[in-house]
Amino acid sequence: MIDVLIYLTVGAAAGVLAGLLGVGGGLVIVPVLVYLFRTQGFDESIVMHLAVGSSLATIVATSMGSIRAHHRRGAVRWELFRRLTPGIIIGGLVGAWLASILETLWLQRIFGAFVIIAGLRMLLSSKVEWHNDLPSQLFVSAAGAVIGAISAIVGIGGGTLTVPYLAWHRIPVVNAVATSSAVGLPIALSGAVGFLISGWGNSALPGWSSGFLYWPAIFGVVAASVLTVSFGAHLAHTLPVATIKRVFAVLLLVVGAKLVIG
């Protein structure tokens, strides 16, 4: 019961931050799950894999509400979604496979480095300048594969990568954000399936696991985050978001550095 309450708390915090700051839940969920899994005595060789896979599974559920909200506003560019998705699915599966063959320490360091980059980007608040139109389908698919692979390895929905890529290619930010939320579903789905398959039958898995997906954590995080994301969006209109964003960015830098050091 205590573990379930902790997972609900993690989900509530991730939902509030997603609504308040627009950050992906994976940046919050993965490091907390790693800490919790270690305190619960899970096998050290799989704690990072279990955290990343479970994070991706939560994004499968939580992304659907975000997609509906953006679609109602007509902001999702579905033609871009269709162009990116084939590469993203392949990249997500490959990324999950690559993560499965990495030792926990190296997977942790890769995630930590990504968190540091995300924190610096948030802290500096640099704007992406428009460059040129989207290239041919081959290059778009290749970009999707890279986005999917990196996102699967670090357990995020890909917004940190997809939004700048689309904005770089002359897609208005409102459409880039909305389309990124839609793209997050195939990223998370392919990555979660990849972690399920790659971890299937692993002798170190705890009970209530399917591959590298730990269901108590997944259900707890999803149940709370779905309820709190709208509250976070409400807070965005009443709190000094810019200041909170800078504080959160510094926190990401500290967490990322700790994970990289190991």
mmCIF file of N, CA and C in Angstrom, residues 11-23 25 61-66 69-70 221-237:
data_model
loop_
_atom_site.group_PDB
_atom_site.id
_atom_site.type_symbol
_atom_site.label_atom_id
_atom_site.label_comp_id
_atom_site.label_asym_id
_atom_site.label_seq_id
_atom_site.Cartn_x
_atom_site.Cartn_y
_atom_site.Cartn_z
ATOM 1 N N GLY A 11 3.065 10.200 -9.840
ATOM 2 C CA GLY A 11 2.197 10.530 -10.965
ATOM 3 C C GLY A 11 1.569 11.897 -10.820
ATOM 4 N N ALA A 12 1.138 12.239 -9.593
ATOM 5 C CA ALA A 12 0.533 13.546 -9.349
ATOM 6 C C ALA A 12 1.535 14.665 -9.633
ATOM 7 N N ALA A 13 2.773 14.486 -9.175
ATOM 8 C CA ALA A 13 3.801 15.495 -9.405
ATOM 9 C C ALA A 13 4.119 15.630 -10.894
ATOM 10 N N ALA A 14 4.210 14.492 -11.585
ATOM 11 C CA ALA A 14 4.496 14.527 -13.023
ATOM 12 C C ALA A 14 3.377 15.217 -13.784
ATOM 13 N N GLY A 15 2.134 14.952 -13.391
ATOM 14 C CA GLY A 15 0.997 15.591 -14.051
ATOM 15 C C GLY A 15 0.983 17.089 -13.846
ATOM 16 N N VAL A 16 1.229 17.533 -12.626
ATOM 17 C CA VAL A 16 1.250 18.972 -12.337
ATOM 18 C C VAL A 16 2.355 19.667 -13.125
ATOM 19 N N LEU A 17 3.543 19.074 -13.132
ATOM 20 C CA LEU A 17 4.665 19.695 -13.851
ATOM 21 C C LEU A 17 4.417 19.713 -15.359
ATOM 22 N N ALA A 18 3.790 18.654 -15.874
ATOM 23 C CA ALA A 18 3.483 18.624 -17.304
ATOM 24 C C ALA A 18 2.506 19.738 -17.663
ATOM 25 N N GLY A 19 1.483 19.927 -16.825
ATOM 26 C CA GLY A 19 0.523 20.989 -17.092
ATOM 27 C C GLY A 19 1.078 22.372 -16.842
ATOM 28 N N LEU A 20 1.928 22.498 -15.831
ATOM 29 C CA LEU A 20 2.465 23.804 -15.444
ATOM 30 C C LEU A 20 3.586 24.275 -16.358
ATOM 31 N N LEU A 21 4.521 23.364 -16.661
ATOM 32 C CA LEU A 21 5.726 23.752 -17.397
ATOM 33 C C LEU A 21 5.791 23.179 -18.802
ATOM 34 N N GLY A 22 4.903 22.234 -19.120
ATOM 35 C CA GLY A 22 4.944 21.623 -20.439
ATOM 36 C C GLY A 22 6.098 20.667 -20.617
ATOM 37 N N VAL A 23 6.642 20.148 -19.518
ATOM 38 C CA VAL A 23 7.767 19.210 -19.617
ATOM 39 C C VAL A 23 7.240 17.787 -19.683
ATOM 40 N N GLY A 25 6.718 13.986 -18.790
ATOM 41 C CA GLY A 25 6.697 13.288 -17.523
ATOM 42 C C GLY A 25 7.891 12.392 -17.298
ATOM 43 N N ALA A 61 -0.656 5.910 -22.059
ATOM 44 C CA ALA A 61 -1.974 6.245 -21.524
ATOM 45 C C ALA A 61 -2.195 7.751 -21.435
ATOM 46 N N THR A 62 -1.210 8.475 -20.907
ATOM 47 C CA THR A 62 -1.416 9.902 -20.656
ATOM 48 C C THR A 62 -1.406 10.738 -21.935
ATOM 49 N N SER A 63 -0.751 10.253 -22.988
ATOM 50 C CA SER A 63 -0.676 11.041 -24.222
ATOM 51 C C SER A 63 -2.031 11.151 -24.917
ATOM 52 N N MET A 64 -2.907 10.198 -24.677
ATOM 53 C CA MET A 64 -4.193 10.188 -25.383
ATOM 54 C C MET A 64 -5.035 11.411 -25.045
ATOM 55 N N GLY A 65 -5.043 11.797 -23.769
ATOM 56 C CA GLY A 65 -5.791 12.987 -23.383
ATOM 57 C C GLY A 65 -5.220 14.238 -24.008
ATOM 58 N N SER A 66 -3.902 14.319 -24.071
ATOM 59 C CA SER A 66 -3.251 15.476 -24.685
ATOM 60 C C SER A 66 -3.560 15.552 -26.173
ATOM 61 N N ALA A 69 -7.097 16.872 -26.704
ATOM 62 C CA ALA A 69 -7.200 18.307 -26.434
ATOM 63 C C ALA A 69 -6.653 19.126 -27.601
ATOM 64 N N HIS A 70 -5.496 18.732 -28.137
ATOM 65 C CA HIS A 70 -4.899 19.468 -29.259
ATOM 66 C C HIS A 70 -5.716 19.277 -30.536
ATOM 67 N N VAL A 221 1.123 5.727 -11.422
ATOM 68 C CA VAL A 221 1.519 6.990 -12.057
ATOM 69 C C VAL A 221 0.433 7.504 -12.993
ATOM 70 N N VAL A 222 -0.127 6.613 -13.803
ATOM 71 C CA VAL A 222 -1.160 7.017 -14.759
ATOM 72 C C VAL A 222 -2.404 7.535 -14.037
ATOM 73 N N ALA A 223 -2.844 6.804 -13.015
ATOM 74 C CA ALA A 223 -4.078 7.185 -12.308
ATOM 75 C C ALA A 223 -3.990 8.591 -11.740
ATOM 76 N N ALA A 224 -2.836 8.959 -11.190
ATOM 77 C CA ALA A 224 -2.692 10.274 -10.571
ATOM 78 C C ALA A 224 -2.398 11.372 -11.589
ATOM 79 N N SER A 225 -1.536 11.088 -12.565
ATOM 80 C CA SER A 225 -1.132 12.134 -13.508
ATOM 81 C C SER A 225 -2.289 12.600 -14.384
ATOM 82 N N VAL A 226 -3.181 11.690 -14.748
ATOM 83 C CA VAL A 226 -4.344 12.056 -15.555
ATOM 84 C C VAL A 226 -5.220 13.064 -14.810
ATOM 85 N N LEU A 227 -5.292 12.914 -13.489
ATOM 86 C CA LEU A 227 -6.140 13.794 -12.687
ATOM 87 C C LEU A 227 -5.500 15.149 -12.408
ATOM 88 N N THR A 228 -4.167 15.223 -12.384
ATOM 89 C CA THR A 228 -3.503 16.448 -11.938
ATOM 90 C C THR A 228 -2.976 17.332 -13.061
ATOM 91 N N VAL A 229 -2.939 16.822 -14.294
ATOM 92 C CA VAL A 229 -2.373 17.636 -15.372
ATOM 93 C C VAL A 229 -3.201 18.894 -15.615
ATOM 94 N N SER A 230 -4.520 18.805 -15.495
ATOM 95 C CA SER A 230 -5.350 19.992 -15.689
ATOM 96 C C SER A 230 -5.142 20.995 -14.571
ATOM 97 N N PHE A 231 -4.873 20.501 -13.355
ATOM 98 C CA PHE A 231 -4.571 21.403 -12.238
ATOM 99 C C PHE A 231 -3.278 22.155 -12.501
ATOM 100 N N GLY A 232 -2.292 21.455 -13.060
ATOM 101 C CA GLY A 232 -1.033 22.103 -13.415
ATOM 102 C C GLY A 232 -1.233 23.184 -14.454
ATOM 103 N N ALA A 233 -2.095 22.899 -15.436
ATOM 104 C CA ALA A 233 -2.398 23.908 -16.462
ATOM 105 C C ALA A 233 -3.072 25.127 -15.835
ATOM 106 N N HIS A 234 -3.931 24.905 -14.831
ATOM 107 C CA HIS A 234 -4.576 26.025 -14.129
ATOM 108 C C HIS A 234 -3.542 26.854 -13.372
ATOM 109 N N LEU A 235 -2.596 26.186 -12.727
ATOM 110 C CA LEU A 235 -1.555 26.899 -11.986
ATOM 111 C C LEU A 235 -0.692 27.752 -12.909
ATOM 112 N N ALA A 236 -0.578 27.323 -14.161
ATOM 113 C CA ALA A 236 0.243 28.075 -15.119
ATOM 114 C C ALA A 236 -0.275 29.493 -15.317
ATOM 115 N N HIS A 237 -1.547 29.717 -15.025
ATOM 116 C CA HIS A 237 -2.131 31.045 -15.194
ATOM 117 C C HIS A 237 -2.074 31.868 -13.911
#
